[in-house]
Short mmCIF file of C-alpha atoms and ligand atoms in Angstrom, two decimals:
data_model
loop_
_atom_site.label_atom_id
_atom_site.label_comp_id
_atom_site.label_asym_id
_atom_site.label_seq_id
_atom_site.Cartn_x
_atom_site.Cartn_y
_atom_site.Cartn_z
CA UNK A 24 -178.36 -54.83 148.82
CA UNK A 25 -177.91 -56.21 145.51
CA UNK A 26 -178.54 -54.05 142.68
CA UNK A 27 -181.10 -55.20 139.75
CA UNK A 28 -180.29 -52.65 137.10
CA UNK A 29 -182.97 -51.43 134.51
CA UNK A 30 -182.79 -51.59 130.81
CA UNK A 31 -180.94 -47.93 130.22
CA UNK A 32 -178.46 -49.29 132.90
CA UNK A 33 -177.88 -52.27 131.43
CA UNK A 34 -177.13 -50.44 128.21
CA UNK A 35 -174.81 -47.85 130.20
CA UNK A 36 -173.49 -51.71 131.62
CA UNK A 37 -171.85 -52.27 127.75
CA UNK A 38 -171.09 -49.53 126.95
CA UNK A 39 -168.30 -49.05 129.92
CA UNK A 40 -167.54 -53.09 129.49
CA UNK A 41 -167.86 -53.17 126.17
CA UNK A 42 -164.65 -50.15 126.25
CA UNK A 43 -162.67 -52.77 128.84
CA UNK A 44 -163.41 -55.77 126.17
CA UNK A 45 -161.66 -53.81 123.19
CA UNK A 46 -159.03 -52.19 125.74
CA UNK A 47 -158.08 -55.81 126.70
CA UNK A 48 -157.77 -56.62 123.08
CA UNK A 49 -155.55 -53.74 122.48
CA UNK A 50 -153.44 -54.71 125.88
CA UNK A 51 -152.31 -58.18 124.26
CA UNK A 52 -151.07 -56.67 121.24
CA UNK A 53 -148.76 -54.17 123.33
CA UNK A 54 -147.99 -56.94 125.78
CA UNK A 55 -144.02 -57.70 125.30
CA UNK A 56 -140.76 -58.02 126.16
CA UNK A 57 -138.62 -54.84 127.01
CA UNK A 58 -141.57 -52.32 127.20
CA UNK A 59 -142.44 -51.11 130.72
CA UNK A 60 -145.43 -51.59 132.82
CA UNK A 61 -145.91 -47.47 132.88
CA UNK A 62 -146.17 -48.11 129.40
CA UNK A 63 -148.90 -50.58 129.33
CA UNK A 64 -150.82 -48.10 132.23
CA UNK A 65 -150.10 -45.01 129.68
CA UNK A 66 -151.58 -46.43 126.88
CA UNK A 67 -153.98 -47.97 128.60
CA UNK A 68 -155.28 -44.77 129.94
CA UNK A 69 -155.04 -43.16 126.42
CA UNK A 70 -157.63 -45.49 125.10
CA UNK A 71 -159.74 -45.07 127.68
CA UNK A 72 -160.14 -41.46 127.69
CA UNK A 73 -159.87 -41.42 123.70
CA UNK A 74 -163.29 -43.50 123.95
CA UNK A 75 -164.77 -40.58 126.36
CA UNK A 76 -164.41 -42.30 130.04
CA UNK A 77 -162.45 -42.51 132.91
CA UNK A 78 -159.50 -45.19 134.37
CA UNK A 79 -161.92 -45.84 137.20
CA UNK A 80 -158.71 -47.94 138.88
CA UNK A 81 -157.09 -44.25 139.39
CA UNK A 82 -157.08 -43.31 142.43
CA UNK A 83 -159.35 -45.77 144.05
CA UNK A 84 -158.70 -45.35 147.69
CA UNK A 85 -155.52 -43.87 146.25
CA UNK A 86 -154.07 -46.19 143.75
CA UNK A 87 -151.76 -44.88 141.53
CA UNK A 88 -152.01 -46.47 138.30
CA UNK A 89 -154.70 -46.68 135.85
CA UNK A 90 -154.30 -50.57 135.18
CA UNK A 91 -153.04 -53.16 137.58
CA UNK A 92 -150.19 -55.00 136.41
CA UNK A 93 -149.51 -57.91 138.18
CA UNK A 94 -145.96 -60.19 136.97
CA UNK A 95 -145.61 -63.81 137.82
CA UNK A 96 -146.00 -64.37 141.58
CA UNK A 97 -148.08 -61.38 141.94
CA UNK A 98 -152.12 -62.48 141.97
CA UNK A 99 -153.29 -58.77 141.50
CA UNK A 100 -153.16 -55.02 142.07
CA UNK A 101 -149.82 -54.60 140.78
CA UNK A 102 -148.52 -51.23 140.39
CA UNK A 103 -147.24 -50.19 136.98
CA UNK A 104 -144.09 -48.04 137.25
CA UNK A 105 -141.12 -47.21 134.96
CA UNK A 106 -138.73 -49.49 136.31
CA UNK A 107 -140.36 -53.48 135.80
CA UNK A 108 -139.48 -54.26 131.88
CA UNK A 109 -140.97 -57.07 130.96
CA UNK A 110 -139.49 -60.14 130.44
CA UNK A 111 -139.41 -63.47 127.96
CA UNK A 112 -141.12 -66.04 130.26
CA UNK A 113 -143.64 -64.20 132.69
CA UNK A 114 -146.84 -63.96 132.51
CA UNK A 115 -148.77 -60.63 133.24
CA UNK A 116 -152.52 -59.86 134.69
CA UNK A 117 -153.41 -57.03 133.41
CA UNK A 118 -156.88 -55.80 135.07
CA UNK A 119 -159.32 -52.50 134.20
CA UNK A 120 -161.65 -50.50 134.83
CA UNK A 121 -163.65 -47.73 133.17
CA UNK A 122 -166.16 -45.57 134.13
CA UNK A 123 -168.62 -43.57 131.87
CA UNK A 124 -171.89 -42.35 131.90
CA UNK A 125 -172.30 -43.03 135.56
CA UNK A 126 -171.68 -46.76 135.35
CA UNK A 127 -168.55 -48.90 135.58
CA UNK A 128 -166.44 -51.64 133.34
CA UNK A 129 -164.44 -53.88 134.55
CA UNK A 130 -162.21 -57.25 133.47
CA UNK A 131 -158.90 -58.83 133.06
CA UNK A 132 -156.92 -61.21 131.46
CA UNK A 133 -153.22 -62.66 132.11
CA UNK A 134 -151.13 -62.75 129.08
CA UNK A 135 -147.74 -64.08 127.94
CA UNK A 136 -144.55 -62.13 127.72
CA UNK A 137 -143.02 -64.27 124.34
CA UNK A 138 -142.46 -67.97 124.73
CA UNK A 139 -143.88 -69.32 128.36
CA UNK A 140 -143.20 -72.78 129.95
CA UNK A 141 -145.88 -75.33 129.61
CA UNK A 142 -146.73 -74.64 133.29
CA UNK A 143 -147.61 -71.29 133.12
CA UNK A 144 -150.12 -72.04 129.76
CA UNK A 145 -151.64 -74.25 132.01
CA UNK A 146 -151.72 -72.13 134.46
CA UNK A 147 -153.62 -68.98 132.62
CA UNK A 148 -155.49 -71.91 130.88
CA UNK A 149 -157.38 -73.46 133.57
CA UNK A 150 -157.97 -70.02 134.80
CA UNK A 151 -159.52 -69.12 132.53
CA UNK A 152 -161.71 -72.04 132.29
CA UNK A 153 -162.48 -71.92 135.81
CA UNK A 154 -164.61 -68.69 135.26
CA UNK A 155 -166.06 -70.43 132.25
CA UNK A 156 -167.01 -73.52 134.55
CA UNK A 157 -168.59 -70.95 136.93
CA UNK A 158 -170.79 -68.96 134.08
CA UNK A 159 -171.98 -72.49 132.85
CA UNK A 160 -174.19 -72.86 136.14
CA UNK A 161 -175.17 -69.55 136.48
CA UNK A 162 -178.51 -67.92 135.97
CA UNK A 163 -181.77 -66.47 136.91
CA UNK A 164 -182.53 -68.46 140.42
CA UNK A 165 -179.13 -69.79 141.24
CA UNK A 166 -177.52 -69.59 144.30
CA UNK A 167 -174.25 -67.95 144.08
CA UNK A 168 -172.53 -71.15 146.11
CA UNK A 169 -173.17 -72.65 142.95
CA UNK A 170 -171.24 -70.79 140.75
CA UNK A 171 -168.08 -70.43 143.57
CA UNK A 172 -168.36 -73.85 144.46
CA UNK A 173 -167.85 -74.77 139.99
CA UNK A 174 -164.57 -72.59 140.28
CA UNK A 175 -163.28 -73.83 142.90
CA UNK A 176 -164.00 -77.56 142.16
CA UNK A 177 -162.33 -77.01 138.21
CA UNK A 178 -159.44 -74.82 139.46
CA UNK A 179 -158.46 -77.33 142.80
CA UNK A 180 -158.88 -80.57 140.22
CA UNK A 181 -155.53 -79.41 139.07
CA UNK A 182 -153.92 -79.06 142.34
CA UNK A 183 -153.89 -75.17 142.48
CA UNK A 184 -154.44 -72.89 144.65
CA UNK A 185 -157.31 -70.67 145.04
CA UNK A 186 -157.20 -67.20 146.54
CA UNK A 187 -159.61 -66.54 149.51
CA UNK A 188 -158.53 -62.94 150.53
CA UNK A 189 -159.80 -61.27 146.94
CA UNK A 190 -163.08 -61.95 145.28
CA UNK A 191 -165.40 -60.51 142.35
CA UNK A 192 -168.02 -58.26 143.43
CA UNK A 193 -171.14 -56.61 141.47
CA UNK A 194 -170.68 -53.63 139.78
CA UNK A 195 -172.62 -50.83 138.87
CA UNK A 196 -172.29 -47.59 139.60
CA UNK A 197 -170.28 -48.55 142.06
CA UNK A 198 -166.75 -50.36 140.93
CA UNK A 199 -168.02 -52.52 144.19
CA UNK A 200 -170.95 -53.58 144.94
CA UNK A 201 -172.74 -56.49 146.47
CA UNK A 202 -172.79 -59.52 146.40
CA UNK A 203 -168.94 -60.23 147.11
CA UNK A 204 -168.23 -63.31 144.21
CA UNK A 205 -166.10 -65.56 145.96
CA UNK A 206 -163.86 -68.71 144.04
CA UNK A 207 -164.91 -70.95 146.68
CA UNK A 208 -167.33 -72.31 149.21
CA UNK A 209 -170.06 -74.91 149.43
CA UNK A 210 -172.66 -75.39 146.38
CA UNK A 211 -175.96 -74.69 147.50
CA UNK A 212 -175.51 -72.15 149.60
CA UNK A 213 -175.49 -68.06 149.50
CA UNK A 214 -177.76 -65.71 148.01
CA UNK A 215 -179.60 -65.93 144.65
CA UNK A 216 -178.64 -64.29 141.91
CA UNK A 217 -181.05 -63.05 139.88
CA UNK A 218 -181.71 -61.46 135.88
CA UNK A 219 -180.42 -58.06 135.56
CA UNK A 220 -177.87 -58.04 138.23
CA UNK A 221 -174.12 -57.57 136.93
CA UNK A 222 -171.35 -59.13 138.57
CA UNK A 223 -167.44 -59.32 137.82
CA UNK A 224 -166.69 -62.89 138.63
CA UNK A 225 -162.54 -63.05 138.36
CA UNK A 226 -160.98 -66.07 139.53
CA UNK A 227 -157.33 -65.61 140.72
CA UNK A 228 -155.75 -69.18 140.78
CA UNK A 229 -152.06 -69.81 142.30
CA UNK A 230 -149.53 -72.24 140.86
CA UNK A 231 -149.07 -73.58 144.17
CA UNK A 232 -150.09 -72.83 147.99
CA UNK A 233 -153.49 -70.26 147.94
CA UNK A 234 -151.60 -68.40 150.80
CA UNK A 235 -150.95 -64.62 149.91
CA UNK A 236 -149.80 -61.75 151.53
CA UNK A 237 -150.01 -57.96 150.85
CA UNK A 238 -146.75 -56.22 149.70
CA UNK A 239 -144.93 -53.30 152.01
CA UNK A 240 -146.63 -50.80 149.50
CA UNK A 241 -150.15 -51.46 150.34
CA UNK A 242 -151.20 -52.92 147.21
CA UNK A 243 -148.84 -55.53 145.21
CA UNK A 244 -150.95 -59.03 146.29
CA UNK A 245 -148.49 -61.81 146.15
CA UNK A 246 -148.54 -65.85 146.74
CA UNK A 247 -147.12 -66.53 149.68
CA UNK A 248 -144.60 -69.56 147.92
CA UNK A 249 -143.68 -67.06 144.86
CA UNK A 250 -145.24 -69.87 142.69
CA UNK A 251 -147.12 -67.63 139.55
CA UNK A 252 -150.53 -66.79 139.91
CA UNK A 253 -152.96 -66.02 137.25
CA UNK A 254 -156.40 -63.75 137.04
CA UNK A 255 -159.42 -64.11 134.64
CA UNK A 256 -162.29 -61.67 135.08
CA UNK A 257 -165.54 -60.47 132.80
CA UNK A 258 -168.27 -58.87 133.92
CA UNK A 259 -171.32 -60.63 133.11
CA UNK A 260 -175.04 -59.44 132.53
CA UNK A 261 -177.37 -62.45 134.34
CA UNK A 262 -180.40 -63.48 131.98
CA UNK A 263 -182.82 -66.14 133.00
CA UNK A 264 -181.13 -68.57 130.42
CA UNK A 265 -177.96 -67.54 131.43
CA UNK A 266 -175.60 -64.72 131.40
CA UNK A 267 -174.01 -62.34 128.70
CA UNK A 268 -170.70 -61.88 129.30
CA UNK A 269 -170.07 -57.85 128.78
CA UNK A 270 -166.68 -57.71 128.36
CA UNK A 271 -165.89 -60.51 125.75
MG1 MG B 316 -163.02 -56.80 139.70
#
C-alpha cells in the first residue's frame, strides 16, 4: 500500500529531509583526501543528533555505520571504517538517513576526492541528471514506468550501466516503503503516483557493465567489472504540478 501522507506529515517529511539536505552540504566540505571514511560516518552522525534526530542507517537490519560510504567501484552501502583513507582521484557516494519526529530523511550524492578524470565527472554528472530527467515527468497521475523508463533512457544514452538489483522506495515512517522506484522498465506501465506521496528516487549508474554483486560482508554493493559507479538520490514531495524535491 502506498502511503498518501497528510499535511503535518508532510511537514514532519522536511523537517527529517530538510536535516539530510544541509548534512549533505556539510559532507562535501569534509569530503577529502587523507581523512577516513569513520570520519565522514562520525561527523556525520554528530550533525545529525546535534539537530535532535537519529542516523536512521544505524543499525538497519544491523548495519554498522551511520552513513554509507561507497568508493569508486562500489554502487552503495559501503561501510565506513578506520582503515579506507581517501584518495586523489575517487569518487565517493555518500548516502543518509535521518529519522525524527516519527518520520524519515533520506538522500545522497557522490562527490570528488580532489582532481577526478574527465570520466568520472561524467560519470556523477549524468547521474545526476538522470534523476533530474526522471522528476521532469513526474506528477500527480503519472505512472511510475514513466519516470523509470526517463532514467533509464538518459543514463543508457551514454552507454552506462544501470543497476537492477537496488532501487528507490517511498519513505515515510518507514525508511522503506512502497512503491519500490526502479531506474528502469517500460514507460507506461506500473502504478500511479499520486500528490502527497514521498518517494526517494536514487539512480545508481555504472561506468560500465550494470552487473553487481554483493561483497563477503553482506553489504559493500559492487559492479561486477570494477568500472566506478555513481549514486544520486532526493526524496521528493509529489504535487499535482510536479514534485518538491525535500532534500535540495
Ligand atoms: Mg534510499
Amino acid at each position: 500500500m502506498i502511503n498518501i501522507k497528510t499535511p503535518a506529515e508532510i511537514e514532519y517529511m522536511r523537517i527529517a529531509n530538510g536535516i539530510v539536505r544541509d548534512l549533505l552540504l556539510y559532507m562535501e566540505e569534509i569530503v577529502k583526501e587523507g581523512v577516513t571514511t569513520a570520519y565522514l560516518d562520525e561527523k556525520a552522525r554528530a550533525f545529525i543528533e546535534k539537530r535532535g534526530a537519529k542516523p536512521s542507517f544505524l543499525g538497519y537490519e544491523g548495519f554498522p555505520g551511520s552513513i554509507c560510504t561507497s568508493i569508486d567501484d562500489v554502487v552503495v552501502h559501503g561501510i565506513p571504517n578506520k582503515h579506507t583513507y581517501l584518495k586523489e582521484g575517487q569518487i565517493i557516494g555518500v548516502d543518509v538517513g535521518t529519522f525524527i519526529h516519527g518520520f524519515n530523511g533520506d538522500g545522497a550524492r557522490t562527490f570528488a576526492v580532489g582532481k577526478i578524470s574527465p570520466e568520472k565527472q561524467k560519470l556523477i554528472d549524468v547521474t545526476r541528471q538522470s534523476f533530474f530527467e526522471g522528476i521532469k515527468v513526474l506528477k500527480d497521475g503519472v505512472r511510475l514506468g514513466d519516470v523509470s523508463h526517463a532514467i533509464q533512457t538518459y543514463a543508457e544514452s551514454f552507454g552506462y550501466g544501470v543497476v537492477r538489483e537496488l532501487t528507490g522506495h517511498g519513505i515515510g515512517r518507514e525508511m522503506h516503503e512502497d512503491p519500490s522506484v526502479p531506474n528502469y522498465g517500460p514507460a507506461g506501465h506500473g502504478v500511479r503516483l499520486r500528490s502527497n506521496m514521498t518517494i526517494a528516487i536514487e539512480p545508481m549508474i555504472n561506468m560500465g557493465v550494470k552487473e553487481v554483486y554483493i561483497a563477503r560482508d553482506g553489504w559493500t554493493v559492487r559492479t561486477r567489472d570494477g568500472k566506478p559507479s555513481a549514486h544520486y538520490e532526493n526524496t521528493v514531495l509529489i504535487t499535482d504540478e510536479g514534485v518538491e524535491i525535500l532534500t535540495l
